[in-house]
Amino acid sequence: MTEKVLLPLDGSEASLKAFIPAKSIAGLLGLTLYILHVCDEELSRRELVEKLCIKPEELECFVISRRTGSPEAAILEESRNSSYIVMGTHGSTCDESLRMGSTTEEVIEKSLKPVLLIKPDTCLNVVNGQWIPHRALIPLNGAPGSAQALAPAMRILAKTAAQIELLHIFREKTEPIVEEGSFSAPYYEDYPQHEWPSWSKEFIKRFCPVMENRNNIKMSVSTSRGDPAEQITAFAEKNSNDFIAIAWHGTMSQFRAMTLKKVLSDSNCPIMLIRINYEM
Amino acid sequence: MELYELSITFEKEISPLREREIESVMAMSNGYIGTRNSLEEYYPGCDPASFIANLYVKAPGDEFNFLPKIPDWTRIKIFVENEPLNLAGREIIKNSRYIDFTTGTIERNWQSKDEQGRITTVKIIKYISLATKNELGKLLVITPENYTGNIRVITGIDCDSADFGHLLNMNRESDRFAFVQMKTKYSERELKMFHKSSLNGKHKYNIENSYSGSFEEFEWHSELGREYKIKSLCTVNRSPETNFDESMARHATRWKQRWDDSAILIKGNVYDQKLVNFATYHLINAGEFSGNDCSIPARSLSGEAYKGHVFWDTEMYLLPFYILTNPEVARALLMYRYNTLDGARQNAINEGFKGASYAWESTDTGLEEAPEAAILPDGQVIPILSGMHENHISSDIAYTVWKYWEITGDDDFLMDYGAEILFETARYCECLLKKGNDGLYHINSVIGPDEYHELVDDNAYTNYLVRNNFDVAVKAKQKMNIEDEETKRWNHYKNNIYSGLNPKTGLYEQFKGFYNLEYVNLKDYEPRTVPMDIILGREKTQKTQVIKQADVLMFMFLFGERFSREELAVNYDFYELRCSHGSSLSPSIHSITAARAGKTREAYEYFLKNARIDIGNEFGNASGGVHIAAMGGTWMAIVMGFAGLYYDENGFRFDPHLPDEWDSIEFSLKWKGKRKDIYIDRKGIIAS
């Protein structure tokens, strides 16, 4: 089966913001761009293209499809056969003062596929019509689950020769992570000149096995202390990161995903969410 | 003593996340060669590595000497009907690895079923000989459980894991055995590895040589249920050997002897026994052929971390074990310090001083190899001042030289070698002294064991050890019937060095001004997973009383016979509250001092904290190699803490404080060349 990048569009300017990143990922990875529009009105092919403001001549390999019914259900169903979902946080019916629309929220909560979220105010690093991330930030808390963000992000980043910055954030008054295979900043730091290089090396080996024999990828590990959301946004701003990939637990309910909510709110670069698959 | 048969087992088929830790904690060594216990067929995520203790390299542009990875002699590939046998895509019936404490070998038992239903049982036993310095052995036993068919095995020396940046493959070969010859790129040192195997039964034999390694290939038609044994002996820098059975028997005999001399038997707690066995395994292995031209690095020869550099850890945390169980090893390790005296003299000259200043980070030359700066993962560049200012290491070595003599009575060593170390370090210490207006001598701008506070004045530990340095240097001169100007000066100094002791409170001030620093309640930061200097920041930490590791308590431990329980308890209560244990060297000393102060519960908690540093996998940083000093700390915590051993040249005594979890402990000591068997339970002590 041909792999594809799923791009749900509802005809709004906000949703169309995801067009260039979706097209670029498809181009970088040689995947088919699958544009999905969900509406109950009958539209001819031309009307559909016009409504979604697409210029087919700019696209190398794409499929455009219209479905009826619930947008969430249609997107989730189509996502099963997709490698990535790229979508706007907001659509035509969504209040931009909200974090994201209900459709997007349901998609990110229910899909196990990586979802690249594009906010209406997202700054995209576009060169010759292509979105090319140059400096990516991947926060890892030291648990293997959080490292699930790496593989789908690295697949794209390896093609753009981006600098990949792994950020390990630790907090005070925190119990050690109990997940098997966890690896957080060292409790013992006998001699910093040896401890940190050794720790960084193991951190990359443990969580980035995809790095094996990929000498072209530039990767570094940094640490910071404090509130994870604040640290992620501050790091991204300081280092001009133009892409963030985060693994998360998959629920946006009240008092959950506080870090993610704040990062979504405060960062203005594309953010890829990967729901942690506990069966891996 | 009864040989206690407890093994440490890892049952996991393969854990890509933890594989490198397992390689470290199950590493093999004899002090000369060390090898990580990697899965023989190799998988991504494995980090196979072998090191030779004195083979340091340095390329132009390198900041310091380090031990490079040499070729991997453990590699084995098995093919059944040309299909590789591995842990991927097969039904794994079992795959366990364990350390056999009865033989000092590593064993792997692996059984898998392929897509055709063929079940193959594989057993691999590996060892690095404790009997012959250059000998490494591996035994492969393959049993086709339910089939007959073609089996092919490739076994030999893999060069791909070696450090080709610093080693050059000479591409030599032989038609009689697998053979790899390398030389160091920048120092012309040679490395030769031979690998010769035999297989029972009819087979085809071939040798494959390439830039990637040299391998022996065996191929045969296997019979149902028959065991096929491939016995391989690898020799390093020595001509090939072929008698595997004799080699393995010699190793097992030596191991049994070492284990019998070194093992501690704890009755009443199987888990703690396992922790102690684990530590003893690594201590025996790290020591056997170490010394003279090399020493034991901070992560032994079990991993790349710390680059093979030798610290004070060896004298302070490992030598007590060797002095009291295998004094020949202790002597060889002290000979390493003697043999690197010229480097230490050069270090002193570089500092503008006389005498000998031992390197904080030492390699084969004795020259200082500590870098001048380090980059922290938050991007901060920090100066590393230990090389220039952690001067206590010279007096630490002098302390150990004297302790060695006290316990062994080895006058030859003291007269021929040790005394020179004592004199040269004492001469260096003279240069550190500054006479104050109070008429006392002070030592300024140093770093004590608590490395959170740099360039402090009158660090109590440093001052105490320097005082002892003068004391033992004078005693050595007296033994040699030398009385000269130095003797007079050193006698004068030793009695007039500022100590930091407040006679009213019994407290030693860790350094001048320590009491004026801000007190931080460490409990406010619990639970905590990172060091306090990372939480508070380096500058802020220096302004607080938060300490990294035992400092005052360290010298109170070293000179335990001089302090009453009350004197120790006063200082323990004060400094334990302030210690954040940012170093793996800290919990063991707190265990010992707590036990000696009669705080057995706390001592036991610190014992566990220390003993689990690698094997407990609480922090995952064993991947770069085991913390060998913590292993020494485990042994010391039992013998010097719970058993309460105190000693000086006149003899030894015990003041036991057994934890509630234990019924009794049993161990042996070597005292003036004679073995003493010690048994301690709640009723008393039996020494025989």
CSV table of C-alpha atoms in Angstrom, one decimal, chain A residues 144 170 172-176 180-181 183 185-196 198 201-202 205-206 212 221-223 225, chain B residues 17-18 20-21 47 299 304-306 312-313 361 377 451 524 526-527 529-531 533-535 548 581-584 609 619-620 623:
chain,number,residue,atom,x,y,z
A,144,PRO,CA,10.9,5.2,26.9
A,170,PHE,CA,13.9,17.5,35.2
A,172,GLU,CA,12.5,19.3,41.7
A,173,LYS,CA,10.6,17.1,44.1
A,174,THR,CA,9.9,14.5,41.5
A,175,GLU,CA,9.9,10.7,42.1
A,176,PRO,CA,12.2,8.8,39.7
A,180,GLU,CA,11.3,0.0,32.6
A,181,GLY,CA,14.3,1.3,30.7
A,183,PHE,CA,17.0,7.0,32.0
A,185,ALA,CA,19.6,12.9,34.4
A,186,PRO,CA,22.2,11.2,36.7
A,187,TYR,CA,21.7,11.3,40.5
A,188,TYR,CA,25.4,10.9,40.9
A,189,GLU,CA,27.7,13.3,39.1
A,190,ASP,CA,31.1,12.1,40.3
A,191,TYR,CA,33.1,14.2,37.9
A,192,PRO,CA,31.1,16.5,35.6
A,193,GLN,CA,33.8,16.4,32.9
A,194,HIS,CA,33.2,12.7,32.5
A,195,GLU,CA,29.7,12.2,33.7
A,196,TRP,CA,27.8,14.4,31.3
A,198,SER,CA,29.0,9.7,29.1
A,201,LYS,CA,26.0,9.3,24.8
A,202,GLU,CA,23.9,6.7,26.6
A,205,LYS,CA,21.9,5.4,22.3
A,206,ARG,CA,19.0,4.5,24.5
A,212,GLU,CA,22.7,4.0,14.4
A,221,VAL,CA,21.4,16.6,24.2
A,222,SER,CA,20.6,19.5,26.5
A,223,THR,CA,19.1,19.5,30.0
A,225,ARG,CA,15.3,22.3,35.1
B,17,LEU,CA,17.1,0.0,26.4
B,18,ARG,CA,19.1,-1.6,29.1
B,20,ARG,CA,24.5,-1.6,27.7
B,21,GLU,CA,23.9,-1.6,31.5
B,47,ASP,CA,28.2,-1.8,22.8
B,299,ARG,CA,34.8,2.5,35.9
B,304,GLU,CA,34.3,3.7,28.1
B,305,ALA,CA,33.1,6.3,30.7
B,306,TYR,CA,35.9,8.1,32.5
B,312,TRP,CA,41.8,8.8,44.3
B,313,ASP,CA,39.0,6.2,44.2
B,361,GLU,CA,43.3,12.1,36.8
B,377,PRO,CA,24.3,19.8,29.1
B,451,GLU,CA,33.9,19.4,45.2
B,524,ASP,CA,12.8,20.4,51.0
B,526,GLU,CA,13.1,15.5,48.2
B,527,PRO,CA,12.2,13.4,46.3
B,529,THR,CA,16.6,12.6,41.0
B,530,VAL,CA,19.4,15.0,40.1
B,531,PRO,CA,22.4,16.4,42.0
B,533,ASP,CA,24.4,21.6,42.2
B,534,ILE,CA,22.3,21.1,39.1
B,535,ILE,CA,19.2,22.1,41.0
B,548,LYS,CA,28.7,16.8,47.6
B,581,HIS,CA,25.4,12.7,48.0
B,582,GLY,CA,26.1,14.1,44.6
B,583,SER,CA,28.9,11.6,44.3
B,584,SER,CA,28.6,7.8,44.2
B,609,LYS,CA,21.9,3.0,48.5
B,619,PHE,CA,19.8,5.6,37.7
B,620,GLY,CA,20.9,3.8,34.6
B,623,SER,CA,26.0,1.7,30.9
